[in-house]
Amino acid sequence: MNAQPLLISRRQVGLSLVEILVGLALGLLITSGFISMFLSSKSSYNATERNARLQENGRIALNILASEIRHANFWGQLLNADNIIKPSITFSGCQAWASEPTGQRLMSTTDPNSGAPFDTCLSATEIAKIPADTSVIAIKRVSNRTIDYTTLPANEWYLRSHGAGGELKIKGTGDSAKPADREDWLYEPKLYFVKTDANGLPELCRVDSIMRSQQTICLVQGVEMLHIEYGVDTDSNGVPNCYSTDPTACGATPGDTVSASIYLLMRDLEEDRGYTNKTTYRLGSLEVDVDDHYHRAVFNTTVIAENKRYLPVR
């Protein structure tokens, strides 16, 4: 009876080579399945994140530009900016354009070297980084709410106005108490443009504080192209029947402009080497051909010129 346990012990010899190889094969198969699932999930996550980033940046940039164009030529309670008195000071460059409230208040160009305010508000370095055929926009208006002029920093510009007239003033230069029948509004001339940064990434930027420090602030990354077309009412029924980058091309005067269409071509910030983009994107009358590995999307909205009266457009 003692021989039987000894016989059983001798038969416990472990796994054979075939069994080990089969186990390894099964383990590799299961591991490769997990890796495949992880890579698929990561790819799906990256695609979702990329699309969300494009959509978010596109909406932000479009909202910024739409709000600015919608408020172009807004002068608070003042009905006619031609009645604004400006300080008796001679300015040059970008400030010369901004200090003239009676001048053109909504302008765009695809050639920033075409003249003021574009080649005076933008440096030669910035102009060199602006993609060809993209629009640059210059806008004159006041802020969306009244202010207390005493809280403004020195040399800031503001408009003191009533319904029939107004005066552009400079904080710290001839300040006086505000009469009860006047309102003060911060003066905010601005210029928007698209450029590439030091890493070659496109972005929407703004020239701000023109009348004080004139600084460039970049707002949204991924804005590759900006295109503006004006809606012109040639038969005076209040409805645009011709869209063009140049209102005079529709056989109308600039004052017939009643709306503006904004087109943005948004580009992802990182290449997707597994994707090749050979597409022709249409931004109104502008066609943009690409051949690279970036994902893109087009955003568009049309803005009504709410302050159409006395709104010269170039």
CSV table of C-alpha atoms in Angstrom, one decimal:
chain,number,residue,atom,x,y,z
A,1,MET,CA,0.0,0.0,0.0
A,2,ASN,CA,3.0,2.3,0.3
A,3,ALA,CA,3.9,1.9,-3.4
A,4,GLN,CA,0.9,3.6,-4.8
A,5,PRO,CA,1.6,7.2,-3.4
A,6,LEU,CA,5.2,6.8,-4.6
A,7,LEU,CA,3.9,6.1,-8.2
A,8,ILE,CA,1.6,9.1,-8.1
A,9,SER,CA,4.5,11.4,-7.0
A,10,ARG,CA,6.7,10.3,-9.9
A,11,ARG,CA,4.0,11.2,-12.4
A,12,GLN,CA,3.8,14.9,-11.3
A,13,VAL,CA,6.4,16.1,-13.9
A,14,GLY,CA,5.0,19.8,-14.6
A,15,LEU,CA,4.0,21.3,-18.0
A,16,SER,CA,5.2,20.1,-21.3
A,17,LEU,CA,6.9,22.3,-23.9
A,18,VAL,CA,3.7,22.2,-26.0
A,19,GLU,CA,1.6,23.3,-23.1
A,20,ILE,CA,3.9,26.2,-22.3
A,21,LEU,CA,3.8,27.3,-26.0
A,22,VAL,CA,0.1,27.1,-26.1
A,23,GLY,CA,-0.2,29.1,-22.9
A,24,LEU,CA,2.1,31.8,-24.2
A,25,ALA,CA,0.2,32.0,-27.5
A,26,LEU,CA,-3.1,32.4,-25.6
A,27,GLY,CA,-1.5,35.1,-23.3
A,28,LEU,CA,-0.1,37.0,-26.3
A,29,LEU,CA,-3.5,36.8,-28.0
A,30,ILE,CA,-5.3,38.2,-25.0
A,31,THR,CA,-2.6,40.9,-24.5
A,32,SER,CA,-2.8,41.9,-28.1
A,33,GLY,CA,-6.5,42.2,-27.8
A,34,PHE,CA,-6.2,44.5,-24.8
A,35,ILE,CA,-3.6,46.6,-26.7
A,36,SER,CA,-5.8,46.8,-29.8
A,37,MET,CA,-8.7,47.9,-27.6
A,38,PHE,CA,-6.5,50.6,-25.9
A,39,LEU,CA,-5.2,51.9,-29.2
A,40,SER,CA,-8.7,52.0,-30.7
A,41,SER,CA,-10.0,53.9,-27.6
A,42,LYS,CA,-7.1,56.3,-27.7
A,43,SER,CA,-7.6,57.0,-31.4
A,44,SER,CA,-11.3,57.5,-30.8
A,45,TYR,CA,-10.5,59.8,-27.9
A,46,ASN,CA,-8.0,61.8,-29.9
A,47,ALA,CA,-10.5,62.2,-32.7
A,48,THR,CA,-13.2,63.4,-30.3
A,49,GLU,CA,-10.9,65.8,-28.6
A,50,ARG,CA,-9.6,67.2,-31.9
A,51,ASN,CA,-13.2,67.8,-33.2
A,52,ALA,CA,-14.2,69.3,-29.9
A,53,ARG,CA,-11.2,71.7,-30.0
A,54,LEU,CA,-12.0,72.7,-33.5
A,55,GLN,CA,-15.6,73.3,-32.8
A,56,GLU,CA,-14.9,75.3,-29.6
A,57,ASN,CA,-12.2,77.5,-31.0
A,58,GLY,CA,-14.3,78.1,-34.2
A,59,ARG,CA,-17.3,79.2,-32.2
A,60,ILE,CA,-15.3,81.5,-29.9
A,61,ALA,CA,-13.5,83.2,-32.9
A,62,LEU,CA,-16.8,83.5,-34.8
A,63,ASN,CA,-18.6,85.0,-31.8
A,64,ILE,CA,-15.8,87.5,-31.2
A,65,LEU,CA,-15.8,88.8,-34.8
A,66,ALA,CA,-19.6,88.7,-35.1
A,67,SER,CA,-20.0,90.8,-32.0
A,68,GLU,CA,-17.4,93.3,-33.1
A,69,ILE,CA,-18.9,93.8,-36.6
A,70,ARG,CA,-22.4,93.9,-35.2
A,71,HIS,CA,-21.3,96.8,-33.0
A,72,ALA,CA,-19.3,98.7,-35.5
A,73,ASN,CA,-20.2,102.4,-35.6
A,74,PHE,CA,-21.9,102.1,-32.1
A,75,TRP,CA,-21.6,105.4,-30.3
A,76,GLY,CA,-23.8,104.9,-27.3
A,77,GLN,CA,-26.8,107.3,-27.3
A,78,LEU,CA,-25.2,109.4,-30.1
A,79,LEU,CA,-27.0,109.0,-33.4
A,80,ASN,CA,-24.5,110.5,-35.8
A,81,ALA,CA,-20.7,110.1,-35.3
A,82,ASP,CA,-20.2,112.9,-37.7
A,83,ASN,CA,-21.1,115.3,-34.8
A,84,ILE,CA,-18.3,114.1,-32.6
A,85,ILE,CA,-15.6,116.7,-31.7
A,86,LYS,CA,-12.1,115.3,-31.3
A,87,PRO,CA,-9.2,116.7,-29.3
A,88,SER,CA,-7.2,119.4,-31.2
A,89,ILE,CA,-4.1,117.2,-31.3
A,90,THR,CA,-2.2,115.9,-34.4
A,91,PHE,CA,-1.6,112.2,-34.4
A,92,SER,CA,0.3,110.0,-36.8
A,93,GLY,CA,0.2,106.3,-37.8
A,94,CYS,CA,-2.5,104.1,-36.4
A,95,GLN,CA,-3.6,106.7,-34.0
A,96,ALA,CA,-4.3,109.2,-36.8
A,97,TRP,CA,-6.9,106.8,-38.2
A,98,ALA,CA,-8.4,106.0,-34.8
A,99,SER,CA,-8.6,109.6,-33.7
A,100,GLU,CA,-10.9,110.5,-36.6
A,101,PRO,CA,-14.5,109.4,-35.5
A,102,THR,CA,-15.9,110.7,-38.8
A,103,GLY,CA,-13.6,108.5,-40.9
A,104,GLN,CA,-14.4,105.0,-42.1
A,105,ARG,CA,-15.6,102.9,-39.2
A,106,LEU,CA,-15.7,99.4,-40.6
A,107,MET,CA,-12.9,98.4,-43.0
A,108,SER,CA,-11.5,95.2,-44.3
A,109,THR,CA,-8.7,94.3,-46.8
A,110,THR,CA,-6.9,91.3,-48.0
A,111,ASP,CA,-3.8,93.4,-48.5
A,112,PRO,CA,-2.5,94.8,-45.2
A,113,ASN,CA,0.1,96.8,-47.2
A,114,SER,CA,-2.7,98.7,-48.9
A,115,GLY,CA,-2.5,101.7,-46.5
A,116,ALA,CA,-3.8,103.1,-43.2
A,117,PRO,CA,-4.9,101.8,-40.8
A,118,PHE,CA,-3.6,98.4,-41.8
A,119,ASP,CA,0.0,99.1,-42.6
A,120,THR,CA,0.2,101.7,-39.7
A,121,CYS,CA,-1.5,99.5,-37.0
A,122,LEU,CA,0.4,96.4,-38.0
A,123,SER,CA,4.2,96.1,-37.9
A,124,ALA,CA,6.1,94.8,-40.9
A,125,THR,CA,6.9,91.6,-38.9
A,126,GLU,CA,3.2,91.0,-38.2
A,127,ILE,CA,2.2,91.7,-41.9
A,128,ALA,CA,4.8,89.1,-43.0
A,129,LYS,CA,3.1,86.5,-40.9
A,130,ILE,CA,-0.4,87.1,-42.3
A,131,PRO,CA,-1.5,84.4,-44.8
A,132,ALA,CA,-2.2,85.6,-48.4
A,133,ASP,CA,-5.9,86.3,-49.2
A,134,THR,CA,-7.0,86.5,-45.6
A,135,SER,CA,-9.0,89.5,-44.4
A,136,VAL,CA,-7.9,92.1,-41.9
A,137,ILE,CA,-10.6,94.1,-40.2
A,138,ALA,CA,-10.5,97.6,-38.6
A,139,ILE,CA,-13.4,98.8,-36.5
A,140,LYS,CA,-14.3,102.0,-34.6
A,141,ARG,CA,-16.9,102.0,-31.8
A,142,VAL,CA,-17.4,102.6,-28.1
A,143,SER,CA,-17.9,100.0,-25.4
A,144,ASN,CA,-21.2,98.3,-24.8
A,145,ARG,CA,-21.9,100.1,-21.5
A,146,THR,CA,-21.3,103.5,-19.9
A,147,ILE,CA,-18.3,104.1,-17.7
A,148,ASP,CA,-17.1,106.3,-14.8
A,149,TYR,CA,-14.3,108.3,-16.5
A,150,THR,CA,-12.6,108.9,-13.1
A,151,THR,CA,-11.6,105.2,-13.0
A,152,LEU,CA,-9.8,105.2,-16.3
A,153,PRO,CA,-6.0,105.1,-16.5
A,154,ALA,CA,-4.2,108.1,-17.8
A,155,ASN,CA,-4.3,108.8,-21.6
A,156,GLU,CA,-7.3,106.5,-22.1
A,157,TRP,CA,-9.8,107.8,-24.6
A,158,TYR,CA,-13.6,108.1,-23.9
A,159,LEU,CA,-16.6,109.6,-25.6
A,160,ARG,CA,-18.8,112.1,-23.6
A,161,SER,CA,-22.0,112.4,-25.5
A,162,HIS,CA,-25.7,113.2,-25.6
A,163,GLY,CA,-28.2,112.4,-28.3
A,164,ALA,CA,-27.2,115.2,-30.7
A,165,GLY,CA,-23.4,115.4,-30.2
A,166,GLY,CA,-20.4,114.2,-28.4
A,167,GLU,CA,-16.7,114.8,-27.7
A,168,LEU,CA,-13.8,112.5,-27.6
A,169,LYS,CA,-11.7,113.1,-24.5
A,170,ILE,CA,-8.4,111.9,-23.1
A,171,LYS,CA,-8.2,111.0,-19.5
A,172,GLY,CA,-5.8,113.4,-17.7
A,173,THR,CA,-6.1,116.1,-20.4
A,174,GLY,CA,-8.6,118.8,-19.6
A,175,ASP,CA,-10.8,116.5,-17.5
A,176,SER,CA,-14.1,118.1,-16.2
A,177,ALA,CA,-17.0,116.8,-14.2
A,178,LYS,CA,-19.7,115.0,-16.3
A,179,PRO,CA,-22.9,117.1,-16.8
A,180,ALA,CA,-26.1,115.3,-15.8
A,181,ASP,CA,-27.3,115.1,-19.4
A,182,ARG,CA,-24.1,113.4,-20.7
A,183,GLU,CA,-22.9,109.8,-20.7
A,184,ASP,CA,-19.3,108.6,-20.9
A,185,TRP,CA,-18.4,105.6,-23.0
A,186,LEU,CA,-14.9,104.0,-23.4
A,187,TYR,CA,-13.6,104.4,-27.0
A,188,GLU,CA,-12.4,101.1,-28.4
A,189,PRO,CA,-11.0,101.2,-32.0
A,190,LYS,CA,-9.6,97.7,-32.8
A,191,LEU,CA,-8.1,95.8,-35.6
A,192,TYR,CA,-8.4,92.0,-36.1
A,193,PHE,CA,-6.1,89.8,-38.2
A,194,VAL,CA,-4.8,86.2,-38.6
A,195,LYS,CA,-1.1,85.3,-38.3
A,196,THR,CA,1.2,82.4,-37.6
A,197,ASP,CA,3.0,82.3,-34.3
A,198,ALA,CA,6.7,81.4,-33.7
A,199,ASN,CA,5.8,77.7,-34.0
A,200,GLY,CA,3.9,78.1,-37.2
A,201,LEU,CA,0.5,77.8,-35.6
A,202,PRO,CA,-2.3,80.0,-36.9
A,203,GLU,CA,-4.2,82.3,-34.5
A,204,LEU,CA,-6.6,85.2,-34.4
A,205,CYS,CA,-5.1,88.3,-33.0
A,206,ARG,CA,-6.2,91.9,-32.2
A,207,VAL,CA,-4.5,95.3,-32.0
A,208,ASP,CA,-5.9,96.8,-28.8
A,209,SER,CA,-5.5,100.0,-26.8
A,210,ILE,CA,-4.7,101.9,-30.0
A,211,MET,CA,-5.0,105.3,-28.4
A,212,ARG,CA,-2.9,104.5,-25.4
A,213,SER,CA,-0.3,101.6,-25.6
A,214,GLN,CA,-1.2,99.9,-28.9
A,215,GLN,CA,-0.6,96.2,-28.0
A,216,THR,CA,-1.2,93.1,-29.9
A,217,ILE,CA,-3.2,90.3,-28.1
A,218,CYS,CA,-3.7,86.9,-29.7
A,219,LEU,CA,-7.1,85.4,-28.8
A,220,VAL,CA,-7.8,82.1,-30.5
A,221,GLN,CA,-5.5,79.5,-31.9
A,222,GLY,CA,-6.3,77.4,-35.0
A,223,VAL,CA,-7.8,80.3,-37.1
A,224,GLU,CA,-6.1,79.7,-40.4
A,225,MET,CA,-8.1,81.9,-42.8
A,226,LEU,CA,-10.5,84.8,-42.3
A,227,HIS,CA,-12.7,86.0,-45.1
A,228,ILE,CA,-15.3,88.9,-45.0
A,229,GLU,CA,-18.0,89.6,-47.7
A,230,TYR,CA,-20.4,92.5,-47.4
A,231,GLY,CA,-24.0,92.2,-48.2
A,232,VAL,CA,-25.1,95.1,-50.3
A,233,ASP,CA,-28.7,96.3,-50.8
A,234,THR,CA,-28.8,97.7,-54.4
A,235,ASP,CA,-32.5,98.2,-54.6
A,236,SER,CA,-33.1,99.9,-51.2
A,237,ASN,CA,-35.5,97.2,-49.8
A,238,GLY,CA,-33.3,96.5,-46.8
A,239,VAL,CA,-32.3,93.0,-48.1
A,240,PRO,CA,-28.8,92.3,-49.4
A,241,ASN,CA,-28.9,91.1,-53.0
A,242,CYS,CA,-25.1,91.1,-53.7
A,243,TYR,CA,-22.2,89.9,-51.6
A,244,SER,CA,-18.7,91.0,-52.3
A,245,THR,CA,-15.4,91.8,-50.5
A,246,ASP,CA,-15.8,95.2,-52.2
A,247,PRO,CA,-19.2,96.8,-52.0
A,248,THR,CA,-18.5,99.1,-54.9
A,249,ALA,CA,-18.2,95.9,-57.1
A,250,CYS,CA,-21.9,95.4,-56.7
A,251,GLY,CA,-22.6,98.8,-58.4
A,252,ALA,CA,-23.5,100.4,-55.1
A,253,THR,CA,-22.1,102.9,-52.7
A,254,PRO,CA,-20.5,101.8,-49.4
A,255,GLY,CA,-23.5,103.2,-47.5
A,256,ASP,CA,-25.7,100.5,-49.0
A,257,THR,CA,-24.0,97.8,-47.0
A,258,VAL,CA,-26.5,96.1,-44.7
A,259,SER,CA,-24.8,93.0,-43.5
A,260,ALA,CA,-21.5,91.1,-43.5
A,261,SER,CA,-20.7,87.4,-43.9
A,262,ILE,CA,-17.8,86.0,-41.8
A,263,TYR,CA,-16.0,82.9,-42.9
A,264,LEU,CA,-13.4,81.1,-40.8
A,265,LEU,CA,-11.2,78.2,-41.8
A,266,MET,CA,-10.2,76.4,-38.6
A,267,ARG,CA,-7.2,74.1,-38.5
A,268,ASP,CA,-6.2,71.6,-35.9
A,269,LEU,CA,-3.0,72.4,-34.0
A,270,GLU,CA,-1.4,68.9,-34.4
A,271,GLU,CA,-0.9,66.8,-37.5
A,272,ASP,CA,-2.6,63.5,-37.8
A,273,ARG,CA,-0.1,61.3,-39.8
A,274,GLY,CA,-2.8,58.7,-40.4
A,275,TYR,CA,-4.9,61.2,-42.3
A,276,THR,CA,-4.3,63.1,-45.5
A,277,ASN,CA,-6.3,66.2,-46.2
A,278,LYS,CA,-6.6,67.0,-50.0
A,279,THR,CA,-9.6,69.3,-49.9
A,280,THR,CA,-10.8,72.5,-51.5
A,281,TYR,CA,-12.6,74.6,-48.9
A,282,ARG,CA,-15.0,77.3,-50.0
A,283,LEU,CA,-15.2,80.5,-48.0
A,284,GLY,CA,-17.8,82.5,-49.9
A,285,SER,CA,-16.1,83.5,-53.1
A,286,LEU,CA,-12.7,82.4,-51.8
A,287,GLU,CA,-11.4,78.8,-52.5
A,288,VAL,CA,-8.6,77.4,-50.4
A,289,ASP,CA,-6.8,74.2,-51.5
A,290,VAL,CA,-4.9,72.2,-48.9
A,291,ASP,CA,-2.7,69.1,-49.1
A,292,ASP,CA,-1.4,68.0,-45.7
A,293,HIS,CA,-2.2,66.0,-42.6
A,294,TYR,CA,-4.3,68.6,-40.6
A,295,HIS,CA,-8.0,68.3,-39.9
A,296,ARG,CA,-10.0,71.5,-40.7
A,297,ALA,CA,-13.6,72.9,-40.5
A,298,VAL,CA,-15.3,75.9,-42.0
A,299,PHE,CA,-17.4,78.3,-39.8
A,300,ASN,CA,-19.8,80.9,-41.2
A,301,THR,CA,-22.3,83.4,-40.0
A,302,THR,CA,-24.0,86.5,-41.4
A,303,VAL,CA,-24.2,89.6,-39.2
A,304,ILE,CA,-26.7,92.4,-39.7
A,305,ALA,CA,-25.2,95.9,-39.7
A,306,GLU,CA,-27.3,97.2,-36.8
A,307,ASN,CA,-25.7,100.6,-36.9
A,308,LYS,CA,-26.0,100.8,-40.7
A,309,ARG,CA,-26.7,104.6,-40.7
A,310,TYR,CA,-23.5,106.6,-41.2
A,311,LEU,CA,-21.5,103.4,-41.6
A,312,PRO,CA,-19.0,103.9,-44.4
A,313,VAL,CA,-17.5,100.6,-45.4
A,314,ARG,CA,-14.3,100.2,-47.5
